[in-house]
Amino acid sequence: MRSFLDVPADSPFPIQNLPYGVFSRDDGSDPAIGVRIGDQVLDLAVLEERGLLDAALKGVRVFNQPTLNAFMARGRLVWQAVRARLQDLLSAEGDPALREDDELRDVALVSVAAVTMHLPAAIGDYTDFYSSRQHATNVGTMFRGPEKALMPNWLHLPVGYHGRASSVLISGTDIVRPKGQQKPEDAPPLFGPSKLLDIELELGFFVGPGNDIGTPITMAEAPDHIFGFVLVNDWSARDIQKWEYVPLGPFLGKNFATSISPWVVPYDALAPFRIEGEPQTPEAGNPEPLPYLRQDEPRSLDLTLDVLLDSAAMREANTEPARVARSNACYLYWSPEQQLVHHTVNGCNARPGDLMASGTISGETPDSYGSFLELTWRGSKPITLPSGEERKFLQDGDRVVLTGHADSEDADGPYRVGFGEVEGVVRPARGG
Ligand code: MN
């Protein structure tokens, strides 16, 4: 399939993707919902207003608003109908209603250079999992030794914790270095700016209709409740985390900032990239999950994920960001479906717009680790940047960019589906 619009060959936003986002035009108009195609945004509020989405939406308006929550709540049949309708309107051979209407194209299409992106949803709750085996093994090895790297529960359930929704930030928001309590080895606790500021490379998803309290989402139902995916950078202050986390887990070392990419890639757009994943079978040396967590269809995703970094000095010298890690979503042991099913199995209610993230995704080799904690092995193996600067953890002025993409092809040739990026610059702690 090809669009009648110009889409650069290497664009991660071809007609096969069509991710949703909330944008406002630089003319000051109210935020609205759009889909990204190439370097343009198609304004769905305009299409909806003109009645072009009536059949797909069954007449219910969901796009002339500043969040995707109402659309997320409609469920998978409506998502699929809208997606099919948009592909029809944007394709080179489909319905000419947009393609052959100069005035409508003028109003409904806007360059990405002329918009500001906003959080895609009002996020009621944010949950972070811990689903990459290599990451859990690396962290366990550092803190408990290789013998006890994985805790006994890890291969039986997707470990997670409740994060903080209020500090989920749209890509491009500055990250102020957090202050907090730290505990030096042989000295009393002190208070000050974190010295071990880190990132976590994660894949997140937004919940669709969700479930009533007391009624779990089953594995068979899970795809009906996963609206789409974003990249997540779970900024982490390792020194604050280390001192505070016993016994209840992450708190102020995590909840100061979590950045997400602005374009929500639909669940169905990632279907071509489904792969089997690590077998959860005794034959493969893994325990079989309890029945409620068993997933028969391919549960993994072949998605390349990159971590890029540039320092203030590098930007000054116009040096390209350095790629410090390349990972892949296939390294997740627990799938998004398993995360959601486990989250609700006790009757906990998930709601439209809830955000759930995978946990740091680390591959098997040291250049595929998704955090500086692992990449520099607690700072013992610093990374050298193209500028000659060394990094153990993040310095003020550093900019971190996470990207993700997957390649496929159809009858018309190869295409790429991607997320764009989630980025943020570290700013000095307030008040020194
Ligand atoms: Mn995390």
Tab-separated table of C-alpha atoms and ligand atoms in Angstrom:
chain	number	residue	atom	x	y	z
A	1	MET	CA	0.000	0.000	0.000
A	2	ARG	CA	1.225	3.501	-0.781
A	3	SER	CA	-0.140	6.939	0.083
A	4	PHE	CA	-0.937	9.590	-2.502
A	5	LEU	CA	1.011	11.914	-0.202
A	6	ASP	CA	4.768	12.235	-0.426
A	7	VAL	CA	6.266	10.016	2.261
A	8	PRO	CA	10.079	9.886	2.316
A	9	ALA	CA	11.274	6.306	1.725
A	10	ASP	CA	12.980	6.069	5.115
A	11	SER	CA	10.143	7.745	7.023
A	12	PRO	CA	8.951	5.716	10.006
A	13	PHE	CA	5.459	7.080	9.335
A	14	PRO	CA	4.166	5.483	6.121
A	15	ILE	CA	0.521	4.586	5.505
A	16	GLN	CA	1.163	1.239	7.240
A	17	ASN	CA	1.770	3.038	10.551
A	18	LEU	CA	-0.658	5.973	11.068
A	19	PRO	CA	0.079	6.637	14.756
A	20	TYR	CA	-2.260	8.885	16.756
A	21	GLY	CA	-1.208	11.985	18.618
A	22	VAL	CA	-2.516	15.201	20.139
A	23	PHE	CA	-1.224	18.341	18.483
A	24	SER	CA	-1.878	22.046	18.360
A	25	ARG	CA	-1.184	24.266	15.394
A	26	ASP	CA	1.192	27.140	15.799
A	27	ASP	CA	-1.684	29.509	14.928
A	28	GLY	CA	-2.914	29.034	18.490
A	29	SER	CA	-5.947	26.857	17.814
A	30	ASP	CA	-7.085	24.296	20.386
A	31	PRO	CA	-5.369	20.901	20.588
A	32	ALA	CA	-6.869	18.209	18.394
A	33	ILE	CA	-6.191	14.628	17.477
A	34	GLY	CA	-4.282	13.711	14.351
A	35	VAL	CA	-2.435	10.896	12.666
A	36	ARG	CA	1.097	11.245	11.408
A	37	ILE	CA	1.832	10.459	7.761
A	38	GLY	CA	5.342	11.220	6.506
A	39	ASP	CA	6.156	14.754	7.594
A	40	GLN	CA	2.538	15.793	7.900
A	41	VAL	CA	-0.269	15.533	10.414
A	42	LEU	CA	-3.774	14.688	9.246
A	43	ASP	CA	-6.263	16.526	11.463
A	44	LEU	CA	-8.941	13.993	12.398
A	45	ALA	CA	-11.165	16.633	13.972
A	46	VAL	CA	-11.536	18.151	10.503
A	47	LEU	CA	-12.356	14.808	8.875
A	48	GLU	CA	-14.821	14.046	11.649
A	49	GLU	CA	-16.458	17.473	11.288
A	50	ARG	CA	-16.915	16.890	7.545
A	51	GLY	CA	-18.619	13.557	8.242
A	52	LEU	CA	-15.870	11.517	6.609
A	53	LEU	CA	-15.484	9.211	9.608
A	54	ASP	CA	-19.176	8.793	10.476
A	55	ALA	CA	-19.490	5.167	9.421
A	56	ALA	CA	-16.284	4.095	11.179
A	57	LEU	CA	-17.172	5.985	14.361
A	58	LYS	CA	-20.860	5.098	14.216
A	59	GLY	CA	-21.595	8.801	14.493
A	60	VAL	CA	-19.949	9.312	17.902
A	61	ARG	CA	-17.427	12.174	17.897
A	62	VAL	CA	-14.111	11.489	19.584
A	63	PHE	CA	-11.456	13.539	17.774
A	64	ASN	CA	-12.281	17.170	18.496
A	65	GLN	CA	-10.703	17.063	21.944
A	66	PRO	CA	-7.347	17.373	23.648
A	67	THR	CA	-6.895	13.699	24.594
A	68	LEU	CA	-7.311	10.292	22.993
A	69	ASN	CA	-9.147	8.838	26.002
A	70	ALA	CA	-12.603	8.835	24.384
A	71	PHE	CA	-11.281	7.094	21.282
A	72	MET	CA	-9.286	4.635	23.387
A	73	ALA	CA	-12.503	3.771	25.246
A	74	ARG	CA	-14.321	2.822	22.035
A	75	GLY	CA	-12.507	-0.487	21.621
A	76	ARG	CA	-10.788	-2.496	18.978
A	77	LEU	CA	-13.606	-2.825	16.416
A	78	VAL	CA	-13.889	0.962	16.173
A	79	TRP	CA	-10.070	1.387	16.151
A	80	GLN	CA	-9.867	-1.058	13.254
A	81	ALA	CA	-12.719	0.599	11.357
A	82	VAL	CA	-11.124	4.055	11.723
A	83	ARG	CA	-7.695	2.742	10.744
A	84	ALA	CA	-9.096	1.055	7.626
A	85	ARG	CA	-11.016	4.219	6.731
A	86	LEU	CA	-7.913	6.425	7.135
A	87	GLN	CA	-5.831	4.071	5.004
A	88	ASP	CA	-8.574	4.213	2.351
A	89	LEU	CA	-8.596	8.037	2.408
A	90	LEU	CA	-4.786	8.297	2.329
A	91	SER	CA	-3.985	5.589	-0.203
A	92	ALA	CA	-3.124	6.313	-3.800
A	93	GLU	CA	-6.051	4.235	-5.064
A	94	GLY	CA	-8.729	4.533	-2.381
A	95	ASP	CA	-11.615	6.908	-1.716
A	96	PRO	CA	-10.764	10.221	-3.471
A	97	ALA	CA	-12.635	12.341	-0.881
A	98	LEU	CA	-9.375	13.746	0.503
A	99	ARG	CA	-7.028	13.096	-2.401
A	100	GLU	CA	-9.068	15.090	-4.905
A	101	ASP	CA	-10.288	17.892	-2.657
A	102	ASP	CA	-7.707	20.714	-2.639
A	103	GLU	CA	-9.610	22.784	-0.102
A	104	LEU	CA	-9.971	19.875	2.349
A	105	ARG	CA	-6.313	18.883	2.029
A	106	ASP	CA	-5.396	22.477	2.725
A	107	VAL	CA	-7.380	22.509	5.950
A	108	ALA	CA	-6.790	18.946	7.169
A	109	LEU	CA	-3.077	18.494	6.493
A	110	VAL	CA	-0.442	20.412	8.395
A	111	SER	CA	3.336	20.140	8.410
A	112	VAL	CA	4.872	18.605	11.540
A	113	ALA	CA	7.141	21.634	11.595
A	114	ALA	CA	4.084	23.801	12.346
A	115	VAL	CA	2.657	21.857	15.271
A	116	THR	CA	3.377	21.318	18.944
A	117	MET	CA	2.779	17.860	20.354
A	118	HIS	CA	1.055	17.197	23.686
A	119	LEU	CA	0.564	14.181	25.919
A	120	PRO	CA	-1.669	11.825	23.919
A	121	ALA	CA	-3.955	10.970	26.838
A	122	ALA	CA	-5.038	12.046	30.268
A	123	ILE	CA	-3.111	9.349	32.105
A	124	GLY	CA	-5.009	8.219	35.174
A	125	ASP	CA	-2.521	5.602	36.270
A	126	TYR	CA	0.975	4.592	35.257
A	127	THR	CA	2.447	1.167	35.991
A	128	ASP	CA	6.005	0.097	35.291
A	129	PHE	CA	7.004	-3.555	34.874
A	130	TYR	CA	10.380	-5.290	34.994
A	131	SER	CA	9.971	-7.648	32.069
A	132	SER	CA	13.415	-7.943	30.464
A	133	ARG	CA	15.252	-10.988	31.751
A	134	GLN	CA	18.691	-9.613	30.925
A	135	HIS	CA	17.957	-6.342	32.720
A	136	ALA	CA	16.648	-8.120	35.804
A	137	THR	CA	19.663	-10.440	35.682
A	138	ASN	CA	22.124	-7.566	35.299
A	139	VAL	CA	20.657	-5.581	38.176
A	140	GLY	CA	20.367	-8.698	40.335
A	141	THR	CA	23.977	-9.623	39.594
A	142	MET	CA	25.199	-6.156	40.572
A	143	PHE	CA	23.260	-6.020	43.817
A	144	ARG	CA	23.021	-9.667	44.949
A	145	GLY	CA	25.622	-11.560	42.924
A	146	PRO	CA	25.257	-13.921	39.958
A	147	GLU	CA	23.914	-16.813	42.078
A	148	LYS	CA	20.807	-14.952	43.177
A	149	ALA	CA	20.411	-12.643	40.182
A	150	LEU	CA	16.775	-13.491	39.404
A	151	MET	CA	14.394	-13.526	42.363
A	152	PRO	CA	12.308	-16.736	42.729
A	153	ASN	CA	9.112	-15.038	41.527
A	154	TRP	CA	10.557	-13.485	38.372
A	155	LEU	CA	9.929	-16.347	35.922
A	156	HIS	CA	6.402	-16.887	37.272
A	157	LEU	CA	4.868	-13.423	37.077
A	158	PRO	CA	5.519	-10.031	35.473
A	159	VAL	CA	6.983	-8.047	38.374
A	160	GLY	CA	5.867	-4.417	38.445
A	161	TYR	CA	5.205	-1.384	40.620
A	162	HIS	CA	2.743	1.480	40.547
A	163	GLY	CA	4.406	4.564	39.117
A	164	ARG	CA	3.380	8.192	39.168
A	165	ALA	CA	1.084	9.472	36.396
A	166	SER	CA	1.446	13.191	37.224
A	167	SER	CA	5.087	13.294	36.133
A	168	VAL	CA	4.669	11.526	32.793
A	169	LEU	CA	6.007	14.116	30.344
A	170	ILE	CA	5.794	14.605	26.601
A	171	SER	CA	9.037	14.233	24.644
A	172	GLY	CA	11.056	17.439	24.568
A	173	THR	CA	10.313	18.439	28.154
A	174	ASP	CA	13.456	19.344	30.098
A	175	ILE	CA	14.428	17.031	32.945
A	176	VAL	CA	15.481	18.851	36.095
A	177	ARG	CA	18.059	16.862	38.024
A	178	PRO	CA	16.280	15.602	41.147
A	179	LYS	CA	17.496	16.178	44.665
A	180	GLY	CA	17.078	13.660	47.408
A	181	GLN	CA	18.524	11.553	50.161
A	182	GLN	CA	21.584	9.488	49.398
A	183	LYS	CA	23.630	7.250	51.626
A	184	PRO	CA	27.408	7.146	51.094
A	185	GLU	CA	29.050	3.838	52.071
A	186	ASP	CA	30.587	4.916	55.380
A	187	ALA	CA	28.816	8.163	56.189
A	188	PRO	CA	25.372	9.259	57.340
A	189	PRO	CA	22.638	10.058	54.794
A	190	LEU	CA	22.987	13.361	52.946
A	191	PHE	CA	20.671	15.508	50.862
A	192	GLY	CA	21.569	16.930	47.459
A	193	PRO	CA	21.339	16.639	43.675
A	194	SER	CA	21.475	13.070	42.389
A	195	LYS	CA	24.931	12.196	41.079
A	196	LEU	CA	23.796	8.963	39.446
A	197	LEU	CA	21.082	10.154	37.053
A	198	ASP	CA	20.145	7.467	34.547
A	199	ILE	CA	17.684	6.501	31.844
A	200	GLU	CA	15.623	3.396	31.235
A	201	LEU	CA	14.809	2.323	27.667
A	202	GLU	CA	11.252	1.003	27.712
A	203	LEU	CA	8.258	0.210	25.536
A	204	GLY	CA	4.910	1.385	26.892
A	205	PHE	CA	1.305	0.836	25.919
A	206	PHE	CA	-1.971	2.663	26.467
A	207	VAL	CA	-4.983	0.776	27.784
A	208	GLY	CA	-8.166	0.814	25.714
A	209	PRO	CA	-11.661	0.214	27.153
A	210	GLY	CA	-10.338	-1.429	30.315
A	211	ASN	CA	-12.244	-3.559	32.811
A	212	ASP	CA	-14.770	-3.136	35.594
A	213	ILE	CA	-13.423	-3.583	39.067
A	214	GLY	CA	-13.560	-7.245	40.044
A	215	THR	CA	-13.604	-8.478	36.417
A	216	PRO	CA	-10.122	-9.420	35.181
A	217	ILE	CA	-9.052	-9.106	31.550
A	218	THR	CA	-8.307	-12.577	30.175
A	219	MET	CA	-5.513	-13.451	27.774
A	220	ALA	CA	-8.066	-13.888	24.972
A	221	GLU	CA	-9.433	-10.391	25.651
A	222	ALA	CA	-6.095	-8.625	26.067
A	223	PRO	CA	-5.690	-7.447	22.432
A	224	ASP	CA	-9.060	-5.672	22.721
A	225	HIS	CA	-7.634	-3.571	25.542
A	226	ILE	CA	-4.256	-2.492	24.166
A	227	PHE	CA	-4.719	0.668	22.105
A	228	GLY	CA	-1.138	1.247	21.020
A	229	PHE	CA	2.495	1.728	21.927
A	230	VAL	CA	4.919	4.542	22.775
A	231	LEU	CA	8.584	4.719	23.723
A	232	VAL	CA	9.198	5.427	27.390
A	233	ASN	CA	12.246	6.868	29.119
A	234	ASP	CA	11.886	6.101	32.812
A	235	TRP	CA	14.458	8.581	34.170
A	236	SER	CA	15.989	7.150	37.325
A	237	ALA	CA	18.200	8.507	40.114
A	238	ARG	CA	20.199	5.464	41.138
A	239	ASP	CA	21.649	6.929	44.322
A	240	ILE	CA	18.238	8.005	45.620
A	241	GLN	CA	16.766	4.684	44.534
A	242	LYS	CA	19.450	2.623	46.241
A	243	TRP	CA	18.883	4.178	49.658
A	244	GLU	CA	15.088	4.369	49.602
A	245	TYR	CA	13.896	1.210	47.845
A	246	VAL	CA	13.893	-1.240	50.773
A	247	PRO	CA	11.368	-2.705	51.424
A	248	LEU	CA	8.620	-1.198	49.236
A	249	GLY	CA	10.413	-0.559	45.945
A	250	PRO	CA	10.837	2.475	43.676
A	251	PHE	CA	9.653	5.865	44.935
A	252	LEU	CA	11.389	9.268	44.628
A	253	GLY	CA	14.251	7.835	42.590
A	254	LYS	CA	11.729	7.298	39.790
A	255	ASN	CA	8.722	9.587	40.121
A	256	PHE	CA	10.362	12.914	39.234
A	257	ALA	CA	10.026	12.342	35.463
A	258	THR	CA	8.975	9.738	32.888
A	259	SER	CA	9.112	10.849	29.229
A	260	ILE	CA	7.043	9.355	26.403
A	261	SER	CA	7.086	9.693	22.626
A	262	PRO	CA	4.160	11.691	21.213
A	263	TRP	CA	2.867	9.283	18.523
A	264	VAL	CA	0.910	6.237	19.677
A	265	VAL	CA	1.601	3.401	17.242
A	266	PRO	CA	-1.557	1.285	16.868
A	267	TYR	CA	-1.522	-2.300	18.139
A	268	ASP	CA	-2.412	-3.517	14.649
A	269	ALA	CA	0.422	-1.568	13.000
A	270	LEU	CA	2.901	-3.765	14.865
A	271	ALA	CA	1.250	-7.059	13.811
A	272	PRO	CA	3.801	-7.669	11.001
A	273	PHE	CA	6.595	-7.590	13.577
A	274	ARG	CA	5.237	-10.259	15.932
A	275	ILE	CA	7.665	-13.078	16.664
A	276	GLU	CA	7.641	-16.060	19.002
A	277	GLY	CA	9.849	-14.812	21.799
A	278	GLU	CA	11.651	-16.889	24.425
A	279	PRO	CA	9.650	-20.095	24.992
A	280	GLN	CA	7.965	-20.229	28.392
A	281	THR	CA	8.238	-24.004	28.590
A	282	PRO	CA	10.092	-26.522	30.738
A	283	GLU	CA	11.763	-27.842	27.560
A	284	ALA	CA	13.370	-24.404	27.190
A	285	GLY	CA	14.387	-24.454	30.836
A	286	ASN	CA	11.650	-22.049	31.918
A	287	PRO	CA	8.646	-22.746	34.136
A	288	GLU	CA	5.317	-22.865	32.353
A	289	PRO	CA	3.282	-19.845	33.452
A	290	LEU	CA	0.088	-20.483	35.412
A	291	PRO	CA	-2.887	-20.956	33.052
A	292	TYR	CA	-4.149	-17.362	33.256
A	293	LEU	CA	-0.784	-16.103	31.927
A	294	ARG	CA	-0.309	-18.592	29.090
A	295	GLN	CA	-0.111	-16.972	25.692
A	296	ASP	CA	-0.138	-19.243	22.670
A	297	GLU	CA	0.191	-16.819	19.761
A	298	PRO	CA	3.551	-15.134	19.098
A	299	ARG	CA	3.918	-12.770	22.008
A	300	SER	CA	7.133	-10.928	21.175
A	301	LEU	CA	7.947	-7.987	18.894
A	302	ASP	CA	10.968	-7.531	16.650
A	303	LEU	CA	11.479	-3.807	17.182
A	304	THR	CA	14.907	-2.193	17.072
A	305	LEU	CA	15.380	0.269	19.944
A	306	ASP	CA	18.250	2.771	20.091
A	307	VAL	CA	19.659	5.008	22.811
A	308	LEU	CA	21.368	8.169	21.532
A	309	LEU	CA	23.223	10.753	23.585
A	310	ASP	CA	24.722	14.135	22.908
A	311	SER	CA	26.367	16.422	25.415
A	312	ALA	CA	26.095	20.215	25.427
A	313	ALA	CA	29.645	20.322	23.999
A	314	MET	CA	28.686	17.962	21.182
A	315	ARG	CA	25.676	20.077	20.212
A	316	GLU	CA	27.854	23.176	20.322
A	317	ALA	CA	30.276	21.492	17.888
A	318	ASN	CA	27.395	20.225	15.702
A	319	THR	CA	28.407	16.635	16.402
A	320	GLU	CA	25.760	14.013	15.649
A	321	PRO	CA	24.365	12.262	18.719
A	322	ALA	CA	26.279	9.088	19.580
A	323	ARG	CA	24.432	5.790	19.675
A	324	VAL	CA	25.319	4.320	23.041
A	325	ALA	CA	23.084	1.245	22.865
A	326	ARG	CA	20.980	-0.762	20.442
A	327	SER	CA	18.411	-3.095	21.958
A	328	ASN	CA	15.246	-4.815	20.743
A	329	ALA	CA	11.747	-5.345	22.135
A	330	CYS	CA	12.237	-9.084	21.481
A	331	TYR	CA	14.251	-9.198	24.726
A	332	LEU	CA	11.075	-8.842	26.777
A	333	TYR	CA	10.242	-12.121	28.508
A	334	TRP	CA	6.766	-10.976	29.544
A	335	SER	CA	4.576	-9.523	26.786
A	336	PRO	CA	2.313	-6.465	27.032
A	337	GLU	CA	-0.688	-8.834	27.009
A	338	GLN	CA	0.737	-10.791	29.933
A	339	GLN	CA	1.496	-7.560	31.802
A	340	LEU	CA	-2.090	-6.329	31.383
A	341	VAL	CA	-3.662	-9.694	32.267
A	342	HIS	CA	-1.510	-10.024	35.372
A	343	HIS	CA	-2.279	-6.430	36.394
A	344	THR	CA	-6.029	-7.087	36.387
A	345	VAL	CA	-6.136	-10.738	37.529
A	346	ASN	CA	-6.916	-9.703	41.109
A	347	GLY	CA	-9.825	-7.557	39.927
A	348	CYS	CA	-7.859	-4.293	39.676
A	349	ASN	CA	-9.538	-2.057	37.099
A	350	ALA	CA	-7.537	-0.659	34.185
A	351	ARG	CA	-9.024	2.423	32.537
A	352	PRO	CA	-8.790	4.124	29.129
A	353	GLY	CA	-5.577	6.128	28.977
A	354	ASP	CA	-3.720	4.162	31.629
A	355	LEU	CA	-0.063	3.806	30.721
A	356	MET	CA	1.895	0.616	31.297
A	357	ALA	CA	5.597	0.317	30.557
A	358	SER	CA	7.782	-2.730	30.063
A	359	GLY	CA	10.734	-1.986	32.285
A	360	THR	CA	14.235	-1.474	30.924
A	361	ILE	CA	14.823	-3.563	27.817
A	362	SER	CA	18.343	-4.990	27.768
A	363	GLY	CA	19.715	-7.446	25.229
A	364	GLU	CA	22.330	-10.107	25.740
A	365	THR	CA	25.432	-8.094	24.865
A	366	PRO	CA	26.836	-5.100	26.777
A	367	ASP	CA	26.145	-2.761	23.834
A	368	SER	CA	22.439	-3.626	24.027
A	369	TYR	CA	21.785	-2.652	27.638
A	370	GLY	CA	18.992	-0.140	28.181
A	371	SER	CA	20.421	1.891	31.071
A	372	PHE	CA	23.716	3.549	31.973
A	373	LEU	CA	23.717	1.538	35.199
A	374	GLU	CA	24.225	-1.540	33.035
A	375	LEU	CA	26.118	0.034	30.095
A	376	THR	CA	28.834	1.328	32.434
A	377	TRP	CA	28.331	-1.482	34.985
A	378	ARG	CA	27.633	0.893	37.907
A	379	GLY	CA	30.137	3.380	36.549
A	380	SER	CA	33.080	0.980	36.454
A	381	LYS	CA	33.286	1.055	32.618
A	382	PRO	CA	32.745	4.640	31.453
A	383	ILE	CA	31.543	5.360	27.913
A	384	THR	CA	33.681	7.676	25.774
A	385	LEU	CA	31.701	10.102	23.605
A	386	PRO	CA	32.872	11.380	20.180
A	387	SER	CA	33.842	14.631	21.927
A	388	GLY	CA	36.277	12.706	24.136
A	389	GLU	CA	34.065	13.253	27.175
A	390	GLU	CA	33.454	10.279	29.456
A	391	ARG	CA	30.107	9.257	30.878
A	392	LYS	CA	29.261	6.982	33.772
A	393	PHE	CA	25.872	8.568	34.398
A	394	LEU	CA	24.194	11.687	32.942
A	395	GLN	CA	25.681	15.155	33.262
A	396	ASP	CA	23.787	18.449	33.103
A	397	GLY	CA	23.248	19.445	29.484
A	398	ASP	CA	23.172	15.857	28.239
A	399	ARG	CA	20.365	15.067	25.833
A	400	VAL	CA	19.062	11.522	25.591
A	401	VAL	CA	17.058	10.382	22.571
A	402	LEU	CA	15.321	7.011	22.363
A	403	THR	CA	14.121	5.780	18.973
A	404	GLY	CA	12.459	2.606	17.740
A	405	HIS	CA	11.597	1.112	14.383
A	406	ALA	CA	10.917	-2.099	12.478
A	407	ASP	CA	11.268	-2.907	8.777
A	408	SER	CA	8.920	-4.912	6.615
A	409	GLU	CA	7.721	-5.038	3.044
A	410	ASP	CA	4.546	-5.520	1.086
A	411	ALA	CA	3.698	-5.825	-2.612
A	412	ASP	CA	4.789	-2.209	-3.170
A	413	GLY	CA	8.206	-2.704	-1.610
A	414	PRO	CA	9.924	-2.166	1.730
A	415	TYR	CA	8.573	0.121	4.416
A	416	ARG	CA	9.498	1.127	7.940
A	417	VAL	CA	7.201	1.511	10.935
A	418	GLY	CA	8.615	3.591	13.762
A	419	PHE	CA	7.933	5.667	16.820
A	420	GLY	CA	9.892	8.787	16.052
A	421	GLU	CA	11.670	9.672	19.238
A	422	VAL	CA	11.391	10.526	22.882
A	423	GLU	CA	13.999	13.004	24.022
A	424	GLY	CA	14.891	15.166	26.971
A	425	VAL	CA	17.751	17.401	28.112
A	426	VAL	CA	19.062	17.188	31.675
A	427	ARG	CA	19.016	20.578	33.431
A	428	PRO	CA	20.832	21.468	36.653
A	429	ALA	CA	19.107	20.816	39.967
A	430	ARG	CA	17.071	23.809	41.179
A	431	GLY	CA	18.823	25.942	43.739
A	432	GLY	CA	22.260	24.419	43.068
B	1	MN	MN	11.507	1.503	34.694
